[in-house]
Short mmCIF file of C-alpha atoms in Angstrom, two decimals:
data_model
loop_
_atom_site.label_atom_id
_atom_site.label_comp_id
_atom_site.label_asym_id
_atom_site.label_seq_id
_atom_site.Cartn_x
_atom_site.Cartn_y
_atom_site.Cartn_z
CA UNK A 1 -2.37 -6.80 6.96
CA UNK A 2 -1.42 -3.68 7.04
CA UNK A 3 -3.31 -1.23 8.93
CA UNK A 4 -4.87 2.08 7.14
CA UNK A 5 -4.54 0.16 3.73
CA UNK A 6 -5.91 -1.47 1.01
CA UNK A 7 -5.24 -2.13 -3.09
CA UNK A 8 -6.06 -3.39 -5.60
CA UNK A 9 -8.74 -5.99 -4.72
CA UNK A 10 -10.32 -3.35 -2.07
CA UNK A 11 -8.77 -5.47 0.73
CA UNK A 12 -5.99 -4.41 2.97
CA UNK A 13 -2.35 -4.91 1.88
CA UNK A 14 -0.94 -8.04 2.11
CA UNK A 15 2.75 -7.84 4.09
CA UNK A 16 4.87 -10.89 5.37
CA UNK A 17 7.23 -10.33 7.75
CA UNK A 18 10.54 -12.57 7.83
CA UNK A 19 11.78 -13.40 11.20
CA UNK A 20 13.20 -15.96 13.14
CA UNK A 21 11.70 -14.46 16.43
CA UNK A 22 8.28 -16.00 17.35
CA UNK A 23 5.70 -13.45 17.38
CA UNK A 24 2.77 -13.67 19.84
CA UNK A 25 -0.62 -13.00 19.19
CA UNK A 26 -0.50 -9.78 21.62
CA UNK A 27 1.96 -8.20 18.65
CA UNK A 28 -0.75 -7.46 15.99
CA UNK A 29 1.51 -4.61 14.80
CA UNK A 30 5.41 -5.03 14.76
CA UNK A 31 8.17 -3.04 13.29
CA UNK A 32 9.47 -4.28 10.23
CA UNK A 33 11.47 -2.74 7.33
CA UNK A 34 9.42 -3.04 3.68
CA UNK A 35 12.48 -4.57 1.60
CA UNK A 36 10.42 -5.74 -2.10
CA UNK A 37 7.31 -7.45 -3.04
CA UNK A 38 5.43 -9.92 -5.38
CA UNK A 39 3.50 -8.39 -7.92
CA UNK A 40 0.41 -10.57 -7.47
CA UNK A 41 -2.61 -10.69 -9.77
CA UNK A 42 -5.77 -13.06 -8.44
CA UNK A 43 -8.60 -13.36 -10.78
CA UNK A 44 -7.46 -10.75 -12.84
CA UNK A 45 -7.57 -8.13 -9.60
CA UNK A 46 -4.27 -6.21 -7.83
CA UNK A 47 -3.51 -8.66 -4.95
CA UNK A 48 0.15 -7.61 -4.01
CA UNK A 49 2.29 -9.08 -1.47
CA UNK A 50 4.67 -7.11 0.26
CA UNK A 51 7.82 -8.46 2.08
CA UNK A 52 9.41 -7.45 4.84
CA UNK A 53 11.87 -7.94 7.74
CA UNK A 54 11.15 -7.81 11.21
CA UNK A 55 13.13 -5.28 12.63
CA UNK A 56 16.20 -6.19 14.47
CA UNK A 57 15.48 -10.24 13.85
CA UNK A 58 18.79 -11.72 14.48
CA UNK A 59 18.51 -13.70 10.95
CA UNK A 60 16.53 -11.64 8.79
CA UNK A 61 16.43 -8.29 10.41
CA UNK A 62 19.31 -6.69 8.06
CA UNK A 63 17.99 -7.19 4.81
CA UNK A 64 17.31 -3.82 2.91
CA UNK A 65 16.28 -5.17 -0.33
CA UNK A 66 14.74 -8.56 -1.90
CA UNK A 67 18.06 -9.41 -3.32
CA UNK A 68 19.22 -9.54 0.40
CA UNK A 69 17.12 -12.66 0.20
CA UNK A 70 18.23 -16.18 -0.95
CA UNK A 71 16.54 -16.95 -3.74
CA UNK A 72 15.54 -20.21 -2.63
CA UNK A 73 13.03 -18.63 0.17
CA UNK A 74 11.35 -16.01 -2.83
CA UNK A 75 10.87 -19.45 -4.23
CA UNK A 76 9.35 -20.82 -1.80
CA UNK A 77 7.52 -17.50 -0.96
CA UNK A 78 6.54 -17.45 -4.50
CA UNK A 79 5.09 -21.13 -3.78
CA UNK A 80 3.23 -20.24 -1.19
CA UNK A 81 1.34 -17.05 -2.20
CA UNK A 82 0.40 -19.26 -5.76
CA UNK A 83 -1.29 -22.24 -3.97
CA UNK A 84 -2.75 -21.32 -0.53
CA UNK A 85 -5.89 -20.91 -1.77
CA UNK A 86 -6.16 -23.38 -4.89
CA UNK A 87 -9.30 -25.48 -4.53
CA UNK A 88 -9.32 -29.30 -5.73
CA UNK A 89 -10.56 -29.57 -9.27
CA UNK A 90 -10.19 -25.57 -10.14
CA UNK A 91 -8.17 -23.81 -12.17
CA UNK A 92 -5.47 -21.78 -10.34
CA UNK A 93 -6.84 -17.98 -10.27
CA UNK A 94 -3.40 -16.34 -9.58
CA UNK A 95 -0.18 -15.81 -10.99
CA UNK A 96 2.52 -13.47 -10.16
CA UNK A 97 3.34 -11.05 -12.66
CA UNK A 98 7.18 -10.27 -11.60
CA UNK A 99 9.21 -9.52 -8.40
CA UNK A 100 10.00 -6.24 -7.23
CA UNK A 101 12.06 -4.18 -4.92
CA UNK A 102 12.06 -2.48 -1.82
CA UNK A 103 11.82 0.95 -3.78
CA UNK A 104 8.56 -0.47 -5.71
CA UNK A 105 7.54 -1.90 -2.68
CA UNK A 106 7.57 1.92 -0.73
CA UNK A 107 5.53 3.13 -3.94
CA UNK A 108 2.59 -0.11 -3.37
CA UNK A 109 2.43 1.10 0.52
CA UNK A 110 1.60 4.80 -0.06
CA UNK A 111 -0.61 4.04 -3.07
CA UNK A 112 -2.62 1.76 -0.54
CA UNK A 113 -2.60 4.47 2.06
CA UNK A 114 -3.96 6.67 -0.50
CA UNK A 115 -6.35 4.47 -1.26
CA UNK A 116 -7.70 3.93 2.02
CA UNK A 117 -7.93 7.84 2.63
CA UNK A 118 -9.63 8.73 -0.34
CA UNK A 119 -11.73 5.26 0.53
CA UNK A 120 -12.73 5.45 4.39
CA UNK A 121 -11.81 9.04 5.81
CA UNK A 122 -13.89 11.35 5.88
CA UNK A 123 -12.69 14.90 4.42
#
């Protein structure tokens, strides 16, 4: 989750940071680079999932756009986000409308930051 952001469903914006390095509990905030996202709709509300790479990660750190990732990894991310909230016996509520790159993902992050400012920060 990105501090100081909300988007669509009113929850903090979700950011999945790819890393081959273990991230410990005391590393709540990490330096990462946004490379794309999944335009997800959950229960009729926008619930985008931003994809980022940990800066200086020895496997993913050079990534600049979601197209730099292996397609099978993007498929696995889609599968995870479509299934992690499934409840047995209930119909799926989520769908992924599209996959987008760094430029659009940056706009989503900025919009979420503006939503946060408008909702929680006094003028």
